[in-house]
Amino acid sequence: MMATTAKNAKRTAARAQRRQQLIDATVKCIARKGLGSTTTADVARQAGLSQGIVNLHFKSKDNLLSETLRYLADEYKTQFNLAVENSGPAASDRLRALMELDLRPSICDRDKIAVWFAFWGEVKSRPRYREICEKSDEYYDEVTRRLCDEIIAAGEYPGVSGIAVATVLTSLTNGLWLACLVNASSFDREQAMGCIDEYLNCIFPKHFPVRVL
Amino acid sequence: MMATTAKNAKRTAARAQRRQQLIDATVKCIARKGLGSTTTADVARQAGLSQGIVNLHFKSKDNLLSETLRYLADEYKTQFNLAVENSGPAASDRLRALMELDLRPSICDRDKIAVWFAFWGEVKSRPRYREICEKSDEYYDEVTRRLCDEIIAAGEYPGVSGIAVATVLTSLTNGLWLACLVNASSFDREQAMGCIDEYLNCIFPKHFPVRVL
DNA sequence: TATAAAAATGAATGAGTATTCATTCATATT
DNA sequence: AATATGAATGAATACTCATTCATTTTTATA
């Protein structure tokens, strides 16, 4: 008979580890060669494993790609939640921590951004990708909106819409990522953060006073 | 001998027309199936022509795709310049015309946006794509910045940077396009324009007073 | 109209790639 | 140690797709 506890735990752990190894390899390949030119053989080679490994663990390439996107979304969500939790209790501190997160070197990195855009580029024709992205976006928008509403209530900002500000902030960071991807040479993280601060100061002056350099 | 005038003119016109027909077909295919799943046979079928036609007119698929991107960039530039020229002489009118352009139904259309993102998704691994996109971006940024600087000078807005505002505006519209692509159901062009107006009102209050509905 | 030139066709080619699967290898259980 | 089980391999398979090119069709000139 099988000792389903210790035994299986180890087995499934090893299995999960290998899946992660393949997902990591996939991310690297997409960053380097693009989604369109990434083959299962590339992924296997990058992972230091053999041909058939992708289909063994993910059933199909399609599935591997979906799972990779799902992983990226989860990974970002974790960072996102961490950023909120680890920052000061004030809503304004939390909001700024989120903005800082998006421009942090480990996230606002050309390789990483290239992978996000690779998936976004296929969103229209791949319902699965869209579902994953949409679900994530809803969450971020909701959290950001709540923070904005809190600030608006506390600061008595008349005529400012929390939804609108949240939409501006998330769209703005996505747009800045594109600038980082396309205009790599002229893009400057500092300057990008400056844009965001200028906006925050403008919309919530009481909470985001001009930063003296 | 050859009548190089009338004769060749007609020939090259026909040739250009066929190329355009193929580029249009390519755009349609990318919008429907995505860049990764668009084959030369798809494009030919969409254009109502035969297998070999793409290689006959574009030499290679790669070339067809680059030319398609170039065409899209040119097409947008034309609209962009038109929007500037056709709007009131004041810099603020021109700036708002540019924002309206990006959210105009014919441009802020899921199919069109999907094509842009398809190319952006490959920018990192395709230098040719990047060159085309970067060159366009520089132009738009420059024009937008000039308008912003003009407004800043006229309105005596202290501590507002034209470059920063221009960056915010172009990044914001690109980010709003992503929202349109991903969150198709909840995204609303009206609301997006509202976000932009709120921003403009906030940063340049004298030039963009609150719009009464 | 006859002839030359260009454009277009579409079957054939072959390079590339996802997937399969018989076999080997590693590990755990008895 | 012997056996069973899951993991991994990598050669073989089946298939897709960009590209080629011999042939046909269209168009323009003489």
Tab-separated table of C-alpha atoms (C1' of nucleotides) in Angstrom:
chain	number	residue	atom	x	y	z
A	1	MET	CA	0.000	0.000	0.000
A	2	MET	CA	1.051	3.554	-0.545
A	3	ALA	CA	2.054	5.991	2.179
A	4	THR	CA	0.079	8.817	0.680
A	5	THR	CA	1.503	11.442	3.021
A	6	ALA	CA	5.295	11.739	2.977
A	7	LYS	CA	5.603	9.912	-0.286
A	8	ASN	CA	3.163	11.815	-2.417
A	9	ALA	CA	4.153	15.115	-0.896
A	10	LYS	CA	7.674	14.640	-2.154
A	11	ARG	CA	6.478	13.501	-5.537
A	12	THR	CA	4.124	16.380	-6.115
A	13	ALA	CA	6.734	18.803	-4.815
A	14	ALA	CA	9.232	17.540	-7.348
A	15	ARG	CA	6.583	17.774	-10.019
A	16	ALA	CA	5.695	21.343	-9.102
A	17	GLN	CA	9.360	22.247	-9.059
A	18	ARG	CA	9.875	20.939	-12.569
A	19	ARG	CA	6.835	22.801	-13.816
A	20	GLN	CA	8.225	25.979	-12.322
A	21	GLN	CA	11.573	25.300	-13.925
A	22	LEU	CA	9.848	25.079	-17.299
A	23	ILE	CA	7.826	28.222	-16.698
A	24	ASP	CA	10.996	30.113	-15.795
A	25	ALA	CA	12.624	28.844	-18.959
A	26	THR	CA	9.612	29.955	-20.956
A	27	VAL	CA	9.810	33.476	-19.566
A	28	LYS	CA	13.483	33.664	-20.464
A	29	CYS	CA	12.858	32.429	-23.982
A	30	ILE	CA	10.021	34.867	-24.592
A	31	ALA	CA	12.136	37.740	-23.317
A	32	ARG	CA	14.987	36.802	-25.627
A	33	LYS	CA	13.286	35.524	-28.777
A	34	GLY	CA	9.725	36.750	-28.522
A	35	LEU	CA	6.566	34.711	-28.135
A	36	GLY	CA	6.272	33.977	-31.829
A	37	SER	CA	9.722	32.421	-32.104
A	38	THR	CA	9.746	30.463	-28.873
A	39	THR	CA	9.567	26.727	-29.545
A	40	THR	CA	9.061	23.911	-27.089
A	41	ALA	CA	12.562	22.763	-27.980
A	42	ASP	CA	13.908	26.185	-26.966
A	43	VAL	CA	12.161	25.974	-23.641
A	44	ALA	CA	13.442	22.456	-23.012
A	45	ARG	CA	16.984	23.463	-23.936
A	46	GLN	CA	16.814	26.560	-21.731
A	47	ALA	CA	15.710	24.332	-18.859
A	48	GLY	CA	18.475	21.859	-19.617
A	49	LEU	CA	15.974	19.084	-20.259
A	50	SER	CA	14.863	16.987	-23.164
A	51	GLN	CA	12.480	17.510	-26.090
A	52	GLY	CA	9.382	15.841	-24.830
A	53	ILE	CA	9.448	17.435	-21.401
A	54	VAL	CA	6.996	20.246	-22.126
A	55	ASN	CA	4.261	17.935	-23.302
A	56	LEU	CA	4.946	15.614	-20.411
A	57	HIS	CA	4.369	18.307	-17.812
A	58	PHE	CA	1.990	20.674	-19.570
A	59	LYS	CA	0.208	18.487	-22.075
A	60	SER	CA	0.603	21.146	-24.790
A	61	LYS	CA	2.535	24.257	-25.670
A	62	ASP	CA	-0.656	26.267	-25.506
A	63	ASN	CA	-1.126	25.136	-21.956
A	64	LEU	CA	2.457	25.947	-21.027
A	65	LEU	CA	1.981	29.489	-22.275
A	66	SER	CA	-1.291	30.004	-20.425
A	67	GLU	CA	0.236	28.681	-17.232
A	68	THR	CA	3.217	30.950	-17.708
A	69	LEU	CA	0.950	33.959	-17.983
A	70	ARG	CA	-0.992	32.826	-14.948
A	71	TYR	CA	2.236	32.517	-13.008
A	72	LEU	CA	3.363	35.996	-14.010
A	73	ALA	CA	0.017	37.405	-12.927
A	74	ASP	CA	0.235	35.621	-9.582
A	75	GLU	CA	3.814	36.711	-9.068
A	76	TYR	CA	2.891	40.321	-9.706
A	77	LYS	CA	-0.118	40.080	-7.436
A	78	THR	CA	2.090	38.859	-4.620
A	79	GLN	CA	4.427	41.809	-5.053
A	80	PHE	CA	1.464	44.115	-5.283
A	81	ASN	CA	-0.033	42.904	-2.022
A	82	LEU	CA	3.359	43.008	-0.347
A	83	ALA	CA	3.856	46.596	-1.428
A	84	VAL	CA	0.509	47.591	0.055
A	85	GLU	CA	1.092	45.756	3.320
A	86	ASN	CA	4.654	46.888	3.860
A	87	SER	CA	3.943	50.561	3.404
A	88	GLY	CA	2.749	53.078	5.948
A	89	PRO	CA	-0.833	52.885	7.119
A	90	ALA	CA	-1.931	56.034	5.326
A	91	ALA	CA	-3.726	55.461	2.016
A	92	SER	CA	-1.424	57.956	0.337
A	93	ASP	CA	1.651	56.000	1.395
A	94	ARG	CA	0.154	52.822	0.079
A	95	LEU	CA	-0.804	54.408	-3.204
A	96	ARG	CA	2.676	55.732	-3.725
A	97	ALA	CA	4.169	52.363	-2.798
A	98	LEU	CA	2.152	50.838	-5.622
A	99	MET	CA	3.464	53.370	-8.083
A	100	GLU	CA	6.997	52.763	-6.895
A	101	LEU	CA	6.455	49.055	-7.368
A	102	ASP	CA	5.695	49.446	-11.058
A	103	LEU	CA	8.886	51.389	-11.630
A	104	ARG	CA	11.095	49.279	-9.426
A	105	PRO	CA	14.060	47.967	-11.454
A	106	SER	CA	13.119	44.344	-10.863
A	107	ILE	CA	9.687	44.945	-12.384
A	108	CYS	CA	10.237	47.804	-14.782
A	109	ASP	CA	12.804	45.720	-16.587
A	110	ARG	CA	12.859	45.469	-20.364
A	111	ASP	CA	12.911	41.686	-20.368
A	112	LYS	CA	9.967	41.407	-18.013
A	113	ILE	CA	8.017	44.076	-19.829
A	114	ALA	CA	8.665	42.395	-23.155
A	115	VAL	CA	7.007	39.263	-21.805
A	116	TRP	CA	3.953	41.147	-20.617
A	117	PHE	CA	3.562	42.835	-23.956
A	118	ALA	CA	4.082	39.554	-25.768
A	119	PHE	CA	1.016	38.181	-23.998
A	120	TRP	CA	-0.977	41.389	-24.310
A	121	GLY	CA	-0.270	41.241	-28.026
A	122	GLU	CA	-2.200	37.989	-28.257
A	123	VAL	CA	-5.004	38.909	-25.884
A	124	LYS	CA	-7.515	39.605	-28.619
A	125	SER	CA	-7.159	36.217	-30.258
A	126	ARG	CA	-6.638	34.119	-27.115
A	127	PRO	CA	-9.626	34.228	-24.780
A	128	ARG	CA	-7.678	32.403	-22.099
A	129	TYR	CA	-5.031	35.118	-21.973
A	130	ARG	CA	-7.688	37.770	-21.812
A	131	GLU	CA	-9.471	36.129	-18.902
A	132	ILE	CA	-6.270	35.977	-16.901
A	133	CYS	CA	-5.346	39.576	-17.622
A	134	GLU	CA	-8.823	40.909	-17.060
A	135	LYS	CA	-9.186	39.205	-13.715
A	136	SER	CA	-5.878	40.656	-12.536
A	137	ASP	CA	-6.703	44.126	-13.784
A	138	GLU	CA	-10.008	44.122	-11.958
A	139	TYR	CA	-8.243	43.404	-8.715
A	140	TYR	CA	-5.572	46.090	-9.098
A	141	ASP	CA	-8.101	48.649	-10.218
A	142	GLU	CA	-10.315	47.875	-7.271
A	143	VAL	CA	-7.517	48.195	-4.709
A	144	THR	CA	-6.207	51.376	-6.291
A	145	ARG	CA	-9.685	52.854	-6.478
A	146	ARG	CA	-10.305	52.172	-2.796
A	147	LEU	CA	-7.085	53.926	-1.859
A	148	CYS	CA	-8.005	56.891	-4.023
A	149	ASP	CA	-11.500	57.083	-2.540
A	150	GLU	CA	-9.994	57.074	0.915
A	151	ILE	CA	-7.672	59.917	0.028
A	152	ILE	CA	-10.479	61.852	-1.614
A	153	ALA	CA	-12.684	61.462	1.454
A	154	ALA	CA	-9.900	62.457	3.842
A	155	GLY	CA	-8.699	65.382	1.782
A	156	GLU	CA	-12.077	66.675	0.736
A	157	TYR	CA	-11.118	66.933	-2.893
A	158	PRO	CA	-14.209	68.161	-4.682
A	159	GLY	CA	-15.091	66.786	-8.064
A	160	VAL	CA	-12.329	64.186	-8.130
A	161	SER	CA	-13.421	60.693	-9.074
A	162	GLY	CA	-11.628	57.774	-7.452
A	163	ILE	CA	-12.335	55.546	-10.408
A	164	ALA	CA	-10.937	58.092	-12.823
A	165	VAL	CA	-7.743	58.587	-10.820
A	166	ALA	CA	-7.270	54.834	-10.431
A	167	THR	CA	-7.743	54.363	-14.165
A	168	VAL	CA	-5.255	57.112	-14.896
A	169	LEU	CA	-2.665	55.607	-12.575
A	170	THR	CA	-2.869	52.057	-13.865
A	171	SER	CA	-3.055	53.129	-17.502
A	172	LEU	CA	-0.204	55.527	-16.979
A	173	THR	CA	2.141	52.902	-15.587
A	174	ASN	CA	1.270	50.499	-18.386
A	175	GLY	CA	1.959	53.256	-20.881
A	176	LEU	CA	5.251	54.050	-19.215
A	177	TRP	CA	6.210	50.418	-19.551
A	178	LEU	CA	5.647	50.659	-23.260
A	179	ALA	CA	7.943	53.679	-23.365
A	180	CYS	CA	10.548	51.633	-21.532
A	181	LEU	CA	10.156	48.844	-24.078
A	182	VAL	CA	10.184	50.959	-27.221
A	183	ASN	CA	12.284	53.987	-26.325
A	184	ALA	CA	14.781	52.083	-24.241
A	185	SER	CA	17.574	54.592	-24.808
A	186	SER	CA	15.649	57.719	-23.856
A	187	PHE	CA	13.477	56.161	-21.160
A	188	ASP	CA	14.459	57.057	-17.658
A	189	ARG	CA	12.885	55.484	-14.581
A	190	GLU	CA	13.581	58.568	-12.464
A	191	GLN	CA	11.844	60.790	-14.931
A	192	ALA	CA	8.938	58.387	-15.174
A	193	MET	CA	8.523	58.437	-11.415
A	194	GLY	CA	8.700	62.219	-11.663
A	195	CYS	CA	5.723	62.169	-14.037
A	196	ILE	CA	3.721	60.144	-11.586
A	197	ASP	CA	4.642	62.380	-8.672
A	198	GLU	CA	3.724	65.449	-10.640
A	199	TYR	CA	0.338	63.940	-11.311
A	200	LEU	CA	-0.225	62.875	-7.705
A	201	ASN	CA	0.790	66.307	-6.472
A	202	CYS	CA	-1.571	67.887	-8.924
A	203	ILE	CA	-4.606	65.739	-8.134
A	204	PHE	CA	-4.049	65.234	-4.386
A	205	PRO	CA	-1.920	68.269	-3.378
A	206	LYS	CA	-2.584	67.917	0.328
A	207	HIS	CA	-1.380	64.315	0.357
A	208	PHE	CA	1.446	64.542	-2.135
A	209	PRO	CA	3.274	67.826	-1.564
A	210	VAL	CA	5.966	68.819	-4.028
A	211	ARG	CA	9.008	66.683	-3.385
A	212	VAL	CA	12.100	68.708	-2.760
A	213	LEU	CA	15.180	67.213	-4.361
B	1	MET	CA	10.865	52.271	-76.889
B	2	MET	CA	8.995	52.654	-73.698
B	3	ALA	CA	6.687	55.505	-72.863
B	4	THR	CA	8.030	55.786	-69.351
B	5	THR	CA	5.413	58.314	-68.314
B	6	ALA	CA	1.826	57.152	-68.779
B	7	LYS	CA	2.799	53.530	-69.057
B	8	ASN	CA	4.954	53.048	-66.044
B	9	ALA	CA	2.783	55.298	-63.963
B	10	LYS	CA	-0.139	52.963	-64.440
B	11	ARG	CA	1.964	49.884	-63.778
B	12	THR	CA	3.498	51.178	-60.596
B	13	ALA	CA	0.119	52.452	-59.466
B	14	ALA	CA	-1.353	49.005	-59.918
B	15	ARG	CA	1.584	47.543	-58.086
B	16	ALA	CA	1.206	49.936	-55.171
B	17	GLN	CA	-2.498	49.183	-55.072
B	18	ARG	CA	-1.905	45.467	-54.796
B	19	ARG	CA	0.641	46.002	-52.055
B	20	GLN	CA	-1.884	48.067	-50.165
B	21	GLN	CA	-4.487	45.371	-50.662
B	22	LEU	CA	-2.127	42.877	-49.071
B	23	ILE	CA	-1.278	45.190	-46.194
B	24	ASP	CA	-4.978	45.709	-45.514
B	25	ALA	CA	-5.492	41.967	-45.535
B	26	THR	CA	-2.592	41.546	-43.142
B	27	VAL	CA	-4.108	44.007	-40.686
B	28	LYS	CA	-7.422	42.160	-40.802
B	29	CYS	CA	-5.753	38.804	-40.228
B	30	ILE	CA	-3.681	40.041	-37.304
B	31	ALA	CA	-6.765	41.574	-35.724
B	32	ARG	CA	-8.685	38.325	-36.056
B	33	LYS	CA	-6.083	35.618	-35.495
B	34	GLY	CA	-3.160	37.390	-33.883
B	35	LEU	CA	0.314	37.938	-35.270
B	36	GLY	CA	1.539	34.511	-34.253
B	37	SER	CA	-1.170	32.655	-36.116
B	38	THR	CA	-1.269	34.752	-39.249
B	39	THR	CA	0.126	32.842	-42.212
B	40	THR	CA	0.926	34.102	-45.684
B	41	ALA	CA	-1.817	31.822	-46.946
B	42	ASP	CA	-4.278	33.565	-44.603
B	43	VAL	CA	-3.277	36.944	-45.932
B	44	ALA	CA	-3.569	35.798	-49.541
B	45	ARG	CA	-6.998	34.280	-48.901
B	46	GLN	CA	-8.175	37.414	-47.103
B	47	ALA	CA	-7.075	39.433	-50.131
B	48	GLY	CA	-8.779	36.998	-52.485
B	49	LEU	CA	-5.514	36.150	-54.187
B	50	SER	CA	-3.238	33.159	-54.541
B	51	GLN	CA	-0.619	31.517	-52.342
B	52	GLY	CA	2.525	32.964	-53.794
B	53	ILE	CA	1.308	36.548	-53.932
B	54	VAL	CA	2.918	37.712	-50.701
B	55	ASN	CA	6.381	36.647	-51.762
B	56	LEU	CA	5.836	38.125	-55.189
B	57	HIS	CA	5.067	41.584	-53.837
B	58	PHE	CA	6.940	41.646	-50.551
B	59	LYS	CA	9.766	39.185	-51.071
B	60	SER	CA	9.207	37.696	-47.608
B	61	LYS	CA	6.663	37.467	-44.834
B	62	ASP	CA	9.001	39.337	-42.548
B	63	ASN	CA	9.062	42.190	-44.987
B	64	LEU	CA	5.279	42.194	-45.339
B	65	LEU	CA	4.948	42.546	-41.580
B	66	SER	CA	7.485	45.356	-41.330
B	67	GLU	CA	5.803	47.202	-44.168
B	68	THR	CA	2.446	46.714	-42.517
B	69	LEU	CA	3.731	48.280	-39.326
B	70	ARG	CA	5.269	51.112	-41.283
B	71	TYR	CA	1.973	51.705	-43.017
B	72	LEU	CA	0.087	51.797	-39.721
B	73	ALA	CA	2.577	54.286	-38.336
B	74	ASP	CA	2.251	56.476	-41.422
B	75	GLU	CA	-1.511	56.257	-41.369
B	76	TYR	CA	-1.600	57.329	-37.741
B	77	LYS	CA	0.846	60.144	-38.371
B	78	THR	CA	-1.402	61.481	-41.107
B	79	GLN	CA	-4.398	61.492	-38.782
B	80	PHE	CA	-2.277	63.044	-36.083
B	81	ASN	CA	-1.159	65.909	-38.277
B	82	LEU	CA	-4.667	66.394	-39.584
B	83	ALA	CA	-6.009	66.622	-36.061
B	84	VAL	CA	-3.483	69.314	-35.185
B	85	GLU	CA	-4.079	71.319	-38.336
B	86	ASN	CA	-7.859	71.138	-38.270
B	87	SER	CA	-8.237	72.295	-34.705
B	88	GLY	CA	-8.380	75.823	-33.365
B	89	PRO	CA	-5.209	77.873	-33.348
B	90	ALA	CA	-4.796	77.760	-29.578
B	91	ALA	CA	-2.316	75.201	-28.287
B	92	SER	CA	-4.884	73.940	-25.811
B	93	ASP	CA	-7.369	73.232	-28.599
B	94	ARG	CA	-4.726	71.359	-30.517
B	95	LEU	CA	-3.689	69.347	-27.520
B	96	ARG	CA	-7.238	68.323	-26.803
B	97	ALA	CA	-7.776	67.439	-30.468
B	98	LEU	CA	-4.879	65.019	-30.167
B	99	MET	CA	-6.406	63.389	-27.131
B	100	GLU	CA	-9.748	63.122	-28.878
B	101	LEU	CA	-8.011	61.510	-31.819
B	102	ASP	CA	-6.691	58.654	-29.709
B	103	LEU	CA	-10.138	57.886	-28.369
B	104	ARG	CA	-11.982	58.362	-31.627
B	105	PRO	CA	-13.951	55.191	-32.468
B	106	SER	CA	-12.061	54.642	-35.699
B	107	ILE	CA	-8.761	54.578	-33.813
B	108	CYS	CA	-9.684	53.377	-30.359
B	109	ASP	CA	-11.107	50.247	-31.906
B	110	ARG	CA	-10.352	46.832	-30.475
B	111	ASP	CA	-9.245	45.397	-33.794
B	112	LYS	CA	-6.860	48.260	-34.506
B	113	ILE	CA	-5.502	48.246	-30.973
B	114	ALA	CA	-4.958	44.510	-31.109
B	115	VAL	CA	-2.737	45.028	-34.136
B	116	TRP	CA	-0.675	47.707	-32.428
B	117	PHE	CA	-0.183	45.525	-29.404
B	118	ALA	CA	0.680	42.552	-31.587
B	119	PHE	CA	3.599	44.520	-32.997
B	120	TRP	CA	4.567	46.028	-29.661
B	121	GLY	CA	4.671	42.513	-28.304
B	122	GLU	CA	7.498	41.673	-30.690
B	123	VAL	CA	9.381	44.936	-30.391
B	124	LYS	CA	12.026	43.548	-28.088
B	125	SER	CA	13.045	40.751	-30.418
B	126	ARG	CA	12.573	42.572	-33.733
B	127	PRO	CA	14.840	45.583	-34.095
B	128	ARG	CA	13.050	46.665	-37.248
B	129	TYR	CA	9.754	46.985	-35.414
B	130	ARG	CA	11.400	48.924	-32.650
B	131	GLU	CA	12.990	51.412	-35.023
B	132	ILE	CA	9.668	52.142	-36.651
B	133	CYS	CA	7.856	52.555	-33.341
B	134	GLU	CA	10.578	54.607	-31.748
B	135	LYS	CA	10.789	57.023	-34.639
B	136	SER	CA	7.033	57.603	-34.519
B	137	ASP	CA	6.997	58.042	-30.775
B	138	GLU	CA	9.727	60.652	-30.916
B	139	TYR	CA	7.675	62.689	-33.314
B	140	TYR	CA	4.449	62.542	-31.315
B	141	ASP	CA	6.244	63.279	-28.078
B	142	GLU	CA	7.967	66.255	-29.613
B	143	VAL	CA	4.765	67.779	-30.994
B	144	THR	CA	2.893	67.163	-27.758
B	145	ARG	CA	5.696	68.612	-25.695
B	146	ARG	CA	5.776	71.774	-27.798
B	147	LEU	CA	2.059	72.266	-27.295
B	148	CYS	CA	2.443	71.734	-23.568
B	149	ASP	CA	5.328	74.166	-23.355
B	150	GLU	CA	3.260	76.739	-25.179
B	151	ILE	CA	0.403	76.292	-22.740
B	152	ILE	CA	2.754	76.440	-19.767
B	153	ALA	CA	4.314	79.656	-21.022
B	154	ALA	CA	0.966	81.278	-21.734
B	155	GLY	CA	-0.660	80.171	-18.515
B	156	GLU	CA	2.305	80.750	-16.261
B	157	TYR	CA	2.049	77.377	-14.628
B	158	PRO	CA	4.908	77.205	-12.176
B	159	GLY	CA	6.819	73.991	-11.724
B	160	VAL	CA	5.033	72.155	-14.502
B	161	SER	CA	7.290	70.363	-16.943
B	162	GLY	CA	6.219	70.171	-20.570
B	163	ILE	CA	8.133	66.964	-21.099
B	164	ALA	CA	6.519	65.355	-18.078
B	165	VAL	CA	3.005	66.318	-19.156
B	166	ALA	CA	3.642	65.124	-22.704
B	167	THR	CA	4.959	61.831	-21.380
B	168	VAL	CA	1.936	61.434	-19.148
B	169	LEU	CA	-0.470	62.127	-21.993
B	170	THR	CA	1.062	59.746	-24.512
B	171	SER	CA	1.613	57.007	-21.927
B	172	LEU	CA	-1.880	57.490	-20.606
B	173	THR	CA	-3.535	57.025	-23.975
B	174	ASN	CA	-1.457	53.938	-24.692
B	175	GLY	CA	-2.448	52.551	-21.316
B	176	LEU	CA	-6.096	53.334	-21.960
B	177	TRP	CA	-5.822	51.390	-25.208
B	178	LEU	CA	-4.643	48.408	-23.251
B	179	ALA	CA	-7.665	48.731	-20.993
B	180	CYS	CA	-9.827	48.787	-24.108
B	181	LEU	CA	-8.128	45.642	-25.364
B	182	VAL	CA	-8.207	43.667	-22.130
B	183	ASN	CA	-11.250	44.945	-20.274
B	184	ALA	CA	-13.435	45.342	-23.310
B	185	SER	CA	-16.649	44.903	-21.353
B	186	SER	CA	-15.980	47.439	-18.627
B	187	PHE	CA	-13.973	49.887	-20.705
B	188	ASP	CA	-15.807	52.921	-21.914
B	189	ARG	CA	-14.452	55.508	-24.310
B	190	GLU	CA	-16.482	58.254	-22.638
B	191	GLN	CA	-15.013	57.412	-19.277
B	192	ALA	CA	-11.527	57.318	-20.732
B	193	MET	CA	-11.991	60.770	-22.216
B	194	GLY	CA	-13.259	61.830	-18.792
B	195	CYS	CA	-9.973	60.662	-17.244
B	196	ILE	CA	-7.992	62.710	-19.710
B	197	ASP	CA	-10.128	65.792	-19.194
B	198	GLU	CA	-9.792	65.462	-15.460
B	199	TYR	CA	-6.047	65.344	-15.850
B	200	LEU	CA	-5.914	68.296	-18.225
B	201	ASN	CA	-8.152	70.330	-15.939
B	202	CYS	CA	-5.929	69.470	-13.019
B	203	ILE	CA	-2.623	70.310	-14.660
B	204	PHE	CA	-3.732	73.246	-16.838
B	205	PRO	CA	-6.814	74.596	-15.025
B	206	LYS	CA	-6.826	77.928	-16.821
B	207	HIS	CA	-6.866	76.273	-20.230
B	208	PHE	CA	-9.085	73.303	-19.511
B	209	PRO	CA	-11.880	74.436	-17.237
B	210	VAL	CA	-14.207	71.813	-15.802
B	211	ARG	CA	-16.518	70.637	-18.536
B	212	VAL	CA	-20.146	70.977	-17.633
B	213	LEU	CA	-22.220	68.105	-18.884
C	1	DT	C1'	-3.468	41.303	-84.423
C	2	DA	C1'	0.908	39.445	-82.995
C	3	DT	C1'	4.435	39.792	-79.660
C	4	DA	C1'	6.712	40.899	-75.584
C	5	DA	C1'	6.545	41.806	-70.730
C	6	DA	C1'	4.618	41.751	-66.396
C	7	DA	C1'	1.509	39.792	-63.037
C	8	DA	C1'	-0.567	36.079	-60.951
C	9	DT	C1'	-1.301	31.330	-60.052
C	10	DG	C1'	-1.025	27.154	-57.255
C	11	DA	C1'	1.204	22.752	-56.940
C	12	DA	C1'	5.517	21.182	-55.131
C	13	DT	C1'	9.316	21.680	-51.911
C	14	DG	C1'	11.624	21.438	-47.787
C	15	DA	C1'	12.723	23.483	-43.442
C	16	DG	C1'	10.926	23.658	-38.992
C	17	DT	C1'	8.116	22.163	-35.003
C	18	DA	C1'	4.604	20.203	-31.749
C	19	DT	C1'	3.546	15.930	-30.261
C	20	DT	C1'	3.959	10.889	-29.539
C	21	DC	C1'	5.823	6.894	-27.600
C	22	DA	C1'	8.933	2.960	-26.933
C	23	DT	C1'	12.673	2.826	-24.090
C	24	DT	C1'	15.823	4.086	-20.295
C	25	DC	C1'	16.701	5.874	-15.775
C	26	DA	C1'	15.841	6.912	-10.872
C	27	DT	C1'	13.536	6.124	-6.791
C	28	DA	C1'	10.612	4.020	-3.482
C	29	DT	C1'	8.425	-0.069	-1.587
C	30	DT	C1'	8.400	-4.987	-0.210
D	1	DA	C1'	18.029	-7.495	-3.518
D	2	DA	C1'	13.948	-7.586	-6.412
D	3	DT	C1'	10.210	-5.217	-8.124
D	4	DA	C1'	7.133	-1.591	-9.220
D	5	DT	C1'	6.222	3.136	-10.429
D	6	DG	C1'	6.796	7.533	-11.998
D	7	DA	C1'	10.014	10.671	-14.516
D	8	DA	C1'	12.695	11.645	-18.365
D	9	DT	C1'	14.595	10.850	-22.776
D	10	DG	C1'	15.098	11.578	-27.721
D	11	DA	C1'	14.228	9.464	-32.097
D	12	DA	C1'	10.329	9.101	-35.056
D	13	DT	C1'	5.997	11.032	-36.645
D	14	DA	C1'	2.746	14.038	-38.494
D	15	DC	C1'	1.867	18.370	-39.708
D	16	DT	C1'	2.244	23.353	-40.780
D	17	DC	C1'	3.868	26.896	-43.424
D	18	DA	C1'	7.077	30.095	-46.018
D	19	DT	C1'	9.060	29.995	-50.251
D	20	DT	C1'	9.939	28.578	-55.092
D	21	DC	C1'	8.994	28.186	-59.836
D	22	DA	C1'	7.022	26.303	-64.101
D	23	DT	C1'	2.908	27.621	-66.157
D	24	DT	C1'	-1.060	30.524	-67.267
D	25	DT	C1'	-3.318	34.895	-67.648
D	26	DT	C1'	-3.386	39.704	-68.342
D	27	DT	C1'	-1.758	43.933	-70.170
D	28	DA	C1'	0.791	46.970	-73.065
D	29	DT	C1'	3.379	47.918	-77.205
D	30	DA	C1'	4.518	47.558	-82.254
